[in-house]
Amino acid sequence: MCGICGFTGHRNDQKAVIERMMKSIEHRGPDSEGSFCGGEITLGFRRLSIIDLEDGQQPMESADGNLQIVFNGEIYDYKELRAELEAAGISFRTHSDTEVLVNTIQKYGEKALDKLRGMFGFAVWNEKEQTLMLARDFFGIKPVYYAQIDGHFVFASEIKSILAFPGYKREVNRLALEQYLSFQYSALEETFFKGIYKLMPGHVLIYRDGKYEIKSYFKARLTLGQWEESQENSNVGTRRDENVNELKENNPDMQPLQARLETILDDSVKHHMLSDVEVGAFLSGGVDSGYLAAASGADQAFTVGFDEGNRYNEVEKAAQVAKAAGLRHHVKIISKEEFWNSLPDVMYHMDEPSGDASAVALYFLAQEAAKHVKVVLSGEGADELFGGYNIYREPEALKMVGWIPFGIRRAVGRLAAKLPDVKGRDFLIRAGKKVEERFIGNAYIYGEKEKNQILKGGVTGQTTQEFLKPFYKEIENDRFLEKTDRTKHTHKVCRIEKKSGRDGLGKSHLQDMEKMQSVDLNYWLPGDILQKADKMSMAHSLEVRVPFLDKDVWTLAAGLPKEAKIADGTTKDIFRKAVSKYIPQDTDGRKKLGFPIPIRVWLRQDDWYQMVKELFTSKEAEEFFHTEKLLQLLREHKEGKKDNSRKIWTVLAFLIWHHTFFYKESSERQLQSN
């Protein structure tokens, strides 16, 4: 795990600029640094040594000397790829996955991306062609950002490195704020900093002669109920003609599929344990992290909690899993004061505001783990791949009113919206909406009416539903290989059919639960879950690996029928069964809390109430919000009339982020000038 940065174009101060950019991401790689200053390219690198501790220094050149690479991440099939390249006559100087990666690109070009099994964000300079290639992994585990500044193309693992480039003028992207208030994370391709963009998951960018082209080489698309291998290099699996639905008909408990899932999961964990340093595990007490901690053979596990009772604490549950697996268990209890005092540092490392308060818990979890190990396994992705969120049960619950004509349901829902906040009101409202209207992901903080009430100037860009409409349309029409003026799909995708998901015209389509899962896979997962995992771990120079987000695991999970996910009164049913041998029976059935944060409790206490009130009446708050509306939310929550904790936190996080990157930075520059 490392940090990368760089820029195109000649500058007299190349060395000084790249050193400043590298310094801003030193936390991503405290072990060493390296740079390359060529005629038209400057590359920078900060290293956290994990594999080939002595000889894996970057930037690194290809065997023919034409390519220069800086690479953040891990390639888990690098040994297999190395053997393939050696058979083709390519010799190696090191034992690092970086050297394998750059030579795989030398041999295969962009097609090398289809061969990779891992997490990555990298930049490759081709001296002969004078081109720069940026690439981001399939699911967006590792971040890549870019911008064009005064004729230079600039890129980095973190936004703060681009901010260090001379000539960039900071300006808040208001459109990002508008979507953030609903999603609770930065959902747009353009970040909160105007002119700075994120390279989206599964995309590659080619820069040449002052212009760039972005292509999609992979998209996370569910394959409508049939499992088969969609990648020729997938080396774990079964016969292509085996069908999940056939397995289900012949084996009601789907034992063969469950056994195959066990094999693929265990293989992924094995590959993710490749390291020249010790690997530990995050442990929440849930089935995802419990499986990884036990199956990996790790020696140490790490858990955080709050001293606010069992409702906000999974330490006891995690301790049972750790004891059963024979793990040394490290626990960090976060105090209310520690939580509050960490917020500026958390938002600084996040780069963009995060309305997900669990990012703070993850910050402390990574801090504790980094005292003992340099690498941990974590369970991100299991809920998105295997249908683990309770909201995925909603389509089944709504079937009880499915016999009522939709027009009547919509009318009832509109009437219910005018009622006081009583039991059953939300159900009636959601029953009167199509999934495309009611679901934008696991978080839905502010609706459009609420945003117009609190934002100065109201909503000026797209509504959240308008923003997601093209995506919903694409997955509804099953247009996996659709081309746009910016995007070209080059990967292979399974085009399969599901009898229960076909309309009268014979067109294949997704059911509501699968649509919800697709939104989470493509927006919530990279925008919230993986973003905080990377930024909070790297804040403490800790590498987080996510074995569930593996290409072979995805190949199977993408084709699972709904019955393998929601069944027997539980979510991710087949996954639970596949890993059950690793999880104590008395903990497997308990409700998973994730990273429960006692925000709603603290906001009703005088000290937090006063601190938040002060921020909500600040000049910075007045710049963006109608502060009287913010104070109303705060009062209603304090008095127990409503639970506005998530709405309050989302605005609070933005204000702390803005103060950190704009007000504080401006003050420091003013002091330096004096």
XYZ file of C-alpha atoms in Angstrom, residues 129-646:
518
model
C 4.315 7.005 -27.184
C 4.478 9.942 -24.747
C 1.272 8.774 -23.063
C 0.162 8.469 -19.460
C -2.198 5.695 -18.358
C -4.132 5.857 -15.087
C -6.164 2.866 -13.917
C -8.382 2.077 -10.937
C -9.398 -1.382 -9.756
C -12.700 -3.105 -10.470
C -14.668 -2.018 -7.381
C -12.845 1.192 -6.421
C -10.890 -0.169 -3.461
C -8.000 2.201 -4.166
C -8.584 5.865 -5.088
C -7.211 7.870 -8.030
C -7.849 11.604 -8.549
C -6.889 13.905 -11.396
C -7.107 17.521 -12.582
C -5.842 19.817 -15.321
C -4.049 22.835 -13.874
C -2.419 25.530 -16.020
C -1.632 23.120 -18.850
C -0.458 20.290 -16.594
C -2.318 17.007 -16.100
C -2.016 16.245 -12.373
C -2.931 13.025 -10.532
C -2.630 11.521 -7.047
C -3.946 8.934 -4.596
C -5.451 11.727 -2.503
C -6.933 15.114 -3.303
C -4.656 16.895 -0.834
C -1.678 16.002 -3.028
C -3.294 17.780 -5.997
C -4.056 20.753 -3.739
C -0.291 21.038 -3.221
C 0.259 21.638 -6.949
C 1.000 25.316 -7.769
C -1.832 27.253 -9.365
C -4.857 25.315 -8.128
C -7.495 27.664 -6.692
C -9.779 26.070 -4.130
C -13.510 26.381 -4.731
C -16.360 24.324 -3.299
C -18.337 22.348 -5.855
C -21.898 23.228 -4.816
C -23.395 20.467 -6.962
C -21.405 17.926 -4.957
C -22.868 19.385 -1.757
C -26.412 19.060 -3.091
C -26.016 15.340 -3.825
C -24.029 14.743 -0.640
C -26.937 15.915 1.502
C -28.955 12.981 0.171
C -26.301 10.290 -0.325
C -24.097 11.221 2.721
C -21.003 10.884 0.520
C -19.513 12.506 -2.566
C -21.473 10.846 -5.373
C -20.371 12.878 -8.392
C -17.373 12.234 -10.628
C -16.266 15.800 -9.908
C -15.259 16.013 -6.260
C -16.104 18.668 -3.673
C -13.141 20.605 -5.083
C -14.090 22.192 -8.397
C -11.972 20.895 -11.251
C -10.676 17.823 -9.387
C -12.186 14.514 -10.474
C -12.128 10.943 -9.252
C -11.343 8.158 -11.707
C -14.328 5.851 -11.340
C -14.002 2.138 -10.442
C -13.178 -0.163 -13.346
C -11.977 2.703 -15.535
C -8.743 3.541 -17.326
C -7.655 7.014 -18.457
C -5.240 7.642 -21.337
C -3.607 11.086 -21.539
C -1.885 12.224 -24.726
C -0.998 15.653 -26.163
C -3.048 17.661 -23.686
C -6.193 15.527 -24.035
C -7.469 12.460 -22.250
C -9.896 9.633 -22.934
C -11.637 7.560 -20.273
C -12.745 3.979 -20.906
C -14.570 1.425 -18.793
C -12.940 -2.006 -18.696
C -15.238 -3.461 -16.010
C -18.718 -2.793 -14.644
C -20.304 -4.395 -11.611
C -23.452 -5.837 -13.165
C -25.596 -8.606 -11.719
C -26.210 -11.420 -14.162
C -29.848 -12.196 -13.404
C -29.746 -15.471 -11.585
C -27.310 -17.713 -13.437
C -23.737 -18.419 -12.468
C -20.982 -18.986 -14.974
C -17.440 -17.808 -15.463
C -17.285 -14.483 -17.256
C -13.529 -14.098 -17.260
C -11.265 -16.507 -19.114
C -8.578 -16.104 -16.456
C -10.910 -16.979 -13.563
C -9.126 -20.009 -12.133
C -11.637 -21.039 -9.512
C -15.066 -22.254 -10.506
C -16.920 -25.039 -12.226
C -18.231 -26.097 -15.624
C -19.656 -23.298 -17.767
C -22.914 -25.170 -18.317
C -23.789 -25.471 -14.632
C -26.692 -23.218 -13.777
C -27.676 -21.852 -10.398
C -31.373 -22.363 -11.097
C -30.768 -25.991 -12.107
C -28.777 -26.529 -8.934
C -31.641 -25.083 -6.915
C -34.245 -27.306 -8.576
C -32.202 -30.456 -8.049
C -30.850 -29.503 -4.640
C -33.305 -27.432 -2.601
C -30.574 -26.495 -0.123
C -28.184 -25.568 -2.943
C -25.392 -27.574 -1.334
C -23.197 -27.738 -4.475
C -23.330 -23.972 -4.885
C -22.630 -23.480 -1.195
C -19.620 -25.799 -1.394
C -18.304 -23.924 -4.410
C -18.687 -20.631 -2.582
C -16.718 -22.025 0.364
C -13.883 -23.012 -1.980
C -13.780 -19.642 -3.722
C -13.899 -17.665 -0.469
C -11.127 -19.724 1.102
C -9.003 -19.294 -2.027
C -9.489 -15.534 -1.951
C -8.489 -15.335 1.715
C -5.384 -17.403 0.958
C -4.334 -14.993 -1.803
C -5.048 -11.951 0.368
C -2.713 -13.297 3.068
C 0.337 -13.036 0.763
C 2.679 -10.673 2.592
C 6.194 -10.302 3.939
C 4.811 -8.743 7.134
C 2.199 -9.911 9.641
C -1.471 -9.658 8.635
C -4.139 -9.051 11.276
C -7.932 -8.719 11.053
C -10.637 -6.209 11.915
C -13.325 -7.902 14.006
C -16.782 -6.441 14.606
C -18.402 -9.630 15.826
C -20.440 -10.007 12.640
C -20.303 -12.997 10.335
C -18.214 -11.211 7.663
C -15.290 -10.170 9.830
C -15.641 -13.269 12.004
C -15.126 -15.516 8.997
C -12.068 -13.577 7.811
C -10.465 -13.539 11.254
C -10.924 -17.285 11.692
C -10.322 -18.530 8.136
C -7.200 -16.446 7.575
C -5.241 -17.915 10.455
C -4.369 -14.404 11.620
C -2.894 -14.102 15.113
C -4.360 -10.725 16.074
C -7.782 -9.096 15.761
C -8.945 -5.558 16.500
C -12.282 -4.168 17.716
C -13.630 -0.774 18.772
C -16.659 0.165 20.821
C -18.270 2.943 22.862
C -18.985 3.106 26.561
C -22.698 3.657 26.007
C -24.130 0.195 26.662
C -24.592 -2.844 24.421
C -26.629 -0.895 21.882
C -23.427 0.827 20.775
C -20.956 -1.907 21.543
C -20.091 -5.214 19.878
C -16.981 -5.877 21.939
C -18.471 -8.799 23.876
C -19.691 -10.462 20.704
C -16.332 -9.932 18.985
C -14.522 -11.341 22.018
C -16.475 -14.593 21.697
C -15.468 -14.931 18.054
C -11.844 -14.114 18.891
C -11.757 -16.683 21.689
C -13.222 -19.391 19.463
C -10.607 -18.657 16.785
C -7.718 -18.426 19.251
C -6.932 -14.792 18.398
C -5.146 -12.174 20.458
C -7.901 -9.613 20.755
C -7.176 -5.877 21.008
C -10.036 -3.567 22.017
C -10.272 0.214 21.895
C -13.132 1.976 23.705
C -13.727 5.429 22.203
C -14.773 8.207 24.558
C -17.141 11.006 23.604
C -14.305 13.527 23.944
C -11.942 11.517 21.725
C -14.632 11.221 19.103
C -15.315 14.968 18.951
C -11.656 15.997 19.050
C -10.773 13.675 16.162
C -13.268 15.174 13.710
C -10.975 17.739 12.029
C -8.295 15.084 11.488
C -10.868 12.583 10.199
C -12.255 15.064 7.660
C -8.734 16.070 6.618
C -7.828 12.484 5.821
C -11.179 11.782 4.146
C -10.420 14.561 1.593
C -14.174 15.087 1.151
C -16.942 15.320 3.767
C -18.387 12.043 4.996
C -21.835 11.901 6.520
C -21.091 8.353 7.684
C -20.145 8.674 11.352
C -18.710 5.155 11.334
C -15.698 6.640 9.524
C -14.650 8.010 12.912
C -14.894 4.574 14.522
C -12.834 3.176 11.658
C -10.248 5.912 12.236
C -9.714 4.711 15.814
C -9.844 1.050 14.803
C -7.061 1.590 12.257
C -5.086 3.601 14.799
C -5.215 0.700 17.259
C -4.346 -1.941 14.654
C -1.390 0.082 13.337
C 0.279 -0.237 16.751
C 0.650 -3.972 16.129
C 0.537 -4.800 12.381
C 0.938 -3.162 8.959
C -1.830 -5.117 7.172
C -5.359 -6.189 8.145
C -8.194 -8.061 6.476
C -11.618 -6.419 6.549
C -15.122 -7.491 5.532
C -16.140 -4.696 3.139
C -18.223 -5.851 0.180
C -19.937 -8.914 1.637
C -23.256 -7.133 2.204
C -23.284 -5.649 -1.302
C -22.303 -8.895 -3.049
C -24.457 -11.325 -1.090
C -27.491 -9.192 -0.193
C -26.740 -8.469 3.450
C -28.659 -5.259 4.069
C -32.093 -5.433 5.695
C -33.434 -2.862 3.215
C -33.195 -5.589 0.557
C -36.167 -7.264 2.262
C -38.385 -4.308 1.445
C -39.603 -5.533 -1.986
C -40.955 -8.697 -0.344
C -42.644 -6.677 2.402
C -44.292 -4.399 -0.165
C -45.841 -7.402 -1.906
C -48.574 -7.458 0.734
C -50.037 -4.363 -0.917
C -48.996 -5.325 -4.434
C -52.555 -6.330 -5.329
C -53.656 -2.704 -4.952
C -53.374 -0.757 -8.239
C -50.248 1.382 -8.233
C -52.202 4.592 -8.879
C -54.169 4.083 -5.679
C -51.010 3.251 -3.721
C -49.365 6.430 -4.988
C -52.382 8.532 -3.939
C -52.415 6.937 -0.474
C -48.671 7.524 -0.167
C -49.065 11.217 -0.957
C -51.791 11.533 1.661
C -49.647 9.675 4.206
C -46.794 12.119 3.609
C -49.007 14.869 5.035
C -49.694 12.942 8.246
C -47.716 13.300 11.496
C -44.782 10.943 12.012
C -46.795 7.889 13.113
C -46.177 4.153 12.841
C -46.808 2.824 9.332
C -46.535 6.226 7.656
C -43.189 5.528 5.968
C -44.418 2.148 4.716
C -47.409 3.759 2.995
C -45.217 6.454 1.463
C -42.683 3.962 0.097
C -45.425 1.615 -1.154
C -46.622 4.486 -3.348
C -43.272 4.898 -5.063
C -41.369 2.874 -7.616
C -37.976 1.574 -6.543
C -36.306 4.161 -8.792
C -37.999 6.898 -6.745
C -37.561 5.531 -3.250
C -34.086 3.961 -3.308
C -30.835 5.851 -3.851
C -28.685 3.578 -1.703
C -28.292 2.582 1.916
C -28.422 6.194 3.029
C -31.131 8.699 2.134
C -30.585 11.649 4.442
C -32.352 14.701 2.986
C -35.163 14.603 0.444
C -35.433 17.234 -2.285
C -37.964 19.339 -0.364
C -35.764 19.313 2.736
C -32.668 20.283 0.728
C -34.511 23.221 -0.781
C -35.462 24.336 2.719
C -31.975 24.274 4.248
C -29.760 25.236 1.268
C -29.327 28.883 0.422
C -30.476 29.197 -3.175
C -32.123 25.781 -3.032
C -31.214 22.869 -5.302
C -29.670 24.226 -8.500
C -28.599 20.967 -10.134
C -30.224 17.593 -10.691
C -32.442 15.996 -8.110
C -31.067 12.776 -6.686
C -33.597 10.770 -8.692
C -32.598 12.589 -11.894
C -28.956 11.859 -11.140
C -29.598 8.105 -10.811
C -32.124 7.863 -13.657
C -29.563 6.975 -16.399
C -28.138 4.195 -14.225
C -31.556 2.737 -13.433
C -32.431 2.908 -17.118
C -29.248 1.103 -18.090
C -29.697 -1.796 -15.701
C -33.417 -2.054 -16.509
C -32.654 -2.439 -20.202
C -29.763 -4.810 -19.501
C -27.457 -2.795 -21.750
C -24.185 -4.164 -20.473
C -22.121 -3.143 -23.500
C -23.649 0.264 -24.162
C -21.141 2.808 -25.475
C -21.129 6.531 -24.765
C -18.924 9.299 -26.033
C -16.679 8.913 -22.982
C -16.985 5.242 -22.148
C -16.105 2.081 -24.000
C -16.652 -1.302 -22.399
C -13.968 -3.804 -23.222
C -14.677 -6.588 -20.736
C -16.691 -9.744 -21.224
C -20.052 -9.967 -19.503
C -22.413 -12.879 -19.027
C -25.622 -12.198 -20.976
C -28.087 -14.568 -19.352
C -31.793 -14.789 -18.731
C -34.021 -15.497 -15.773
C -37.536 -16.754 -16.412
C -39.032 -14.887 -13.479
C -37.370 -11.685 -14.645
C -38.725 -11.493 -18.214
C -41.530 -9.320 -19.468
C -44.051 -10.073 -22.194
C -41.613 -8.949 -24.869
C -39.039 -11.478 -23.748
C -36.665 -8.780 -22.499
C -34.476 -9.644 -19.520
C -34.638 -7.259 -16.566
C -33.769 -6.954 -12.905
C -36.207 -7.277 -10.036
C -36.466 -4.527 -7.423
C -34.083 -6.135 -4.942
C -31.456 -6.623 -7.651
C -31.843 -2.997 -8.722
C -31.243 -1.894 -5.136
C -28.215 -4.132 -4.879
C -26.872 -2.732 -8.168
C -27.140 0.854 -6.914
C -25.223 -0.059 -3.768
C -22.530 -1.920 -5.723
C -21.910 1.022 -8.028
C -22.440 4.011 -5.727
C -22.639 3.208 -2.008
C -19.772 0.688 -2.021
C -17.097 2.838 -3.720
C -18.467 6.188 -2.538
C -18.906 5.435 1.154
C -17.712 1.995 2.280
C -14.418 1.734 0.390
C -13.662 5.436 0.581
C -13.617 5.475 4.367
C -11.796 2.117 4.543
C -8.923 3.434 2.437
C -8.679 6.933 3.891
C -9.058 6.007 7.569
C -6.579 3.128 7.380
C -4.001 5.082 5.395
C -4.269 7.934 7.906
C -2.373 5.540 10.178
C -0.173 3.892 7.506
C -2.189 0.680 7.650
C -3.056 -1.461 4.637
C -6.615 -2.810 4.537
C -7.338 -5.804 2.299
C -10.877 -6.826 1.353
C -11.047 -10.516 0.301
C -14.766 -10.427 -0.551
C -14.085 -7.931 -3.348
C -12.137 -10.473 -5.352
C -12.697 -11.156 -9.037
C -13.441 -14.850 -8.540
C -15.800 -14.191 -5.622
C -17.584 -11.608 -7.763
C -17.961 -14.015 -10.690
C -20.045 -16.330 -8.530
C -21.841 -13.713 -6.435
C -23.001 -11.713 -9.473
C -25.132 -14.612 -10.663
C -26.722 -15.696 -7.396
C -30.529 -15.836 -7.454
C -32.493 -13.818 -4.933
C -33.351 -17.019 -3.052
C -29.673 -17.517 -2.218
C -29.548 -14.090 -0.589
C -32.855 -13.489 1.209
C -34.132 -16.766 2.660
C -35.140 -18.429 5.919
C -35.731 -15.045 7.530
C -32.136 -13.915 7.049
C -30.061 -11.860 4.649
C -27.067 -13.242 2.637
C -28.322 -16.740 3.406
C -25.949 -18.803 1.286
C -22.962 -16.800 2.496
C -23.863 -17.444 6.136
C -24.142 -21.156 5.448
C -20.877 -21.250 3.508
C -18.875 -19.727 6.383
C -20.842 -21.182 9.315
C -18.097 -23.619 10.321
C -15.922 -20.659 11.319
C -18.530 -18.774 13.380
C -19.681 -19.736 16.914
C -23.351 -20.744 16.717
C -24.397 -18.504 19.595
C -23.114 -15.392 17.787
C -24.142 -16.096 14.193
C -27.805 -15.279 14.691
C -27.387 -11.977 16.490
C -28.227 -8.749 14.749
C -25.153 -7.092 13.269
C -24.565 -3.521 14.403
C -21.625 -2.624 12.153
C -20.000 0.439 13.714
C -22.887 1.759 15.854
C -22.232 5.357 16.917
C -24.147 7.011 19.811
C -24.591 10.279 17.901
C -28.303 10.490 18.687
C -27.523 10.213 22.418
C -24.687 12.738 22.429
C -26.650 15.356 20.468
C -29.219 15.449 23.287
C -26.526 16.203 25.862
C -25.791 19.845 26.668
C -22.095 19.872 25.751
C -22.547 18.443 22.243
C -25.714 20.446 21.694
C -23.891 23.699 22.430
C -20.867 22.813 20.279
C -23.027 21.921 17.295
C -25.218 24.992 17.820
C -22.103 27.172 17.648
C -21.092 25.617 14.320
C -24.625 25.886 12.935
C -24.635 29.646 13.592
C -21.128 30.311 12.244
C -20.332 32.472 9.211
C -19.332 29.327 7.330
C -22.749 27.800 7.972
C -24.453 31.008 6.829
C -22.545 30.842 3.542
C -24.327 27.629 2.521
C -27.385 27.115 4.729
C -30.434 28.783 6.206
C -29.142 28.499 9.749
C -32.568 28.875 11.347
C -33.571 25.607 9.644
C -30.452 23.885 10.989
C -31.219 25.120 14.502
C -34.772 23.824 14.174
C -33.423 20.342 13.369
C -31.127 20.573 16.385
C -33.892 21.716 18.770
C -36.333 19.038 17.611
C -33.703 16.403 18.279
C -32.664 17.810 21.661
C -36.287 17.893 22.815
C -36.896 14.318 21.659
C -39.537 15.285 19.102
C -37.654 13.690 16.195
C -34.498 11.695 15.592
C -32.636 14.164 13.372
C -29.211 12.800 14.286
C -28.205 11.720 10.772
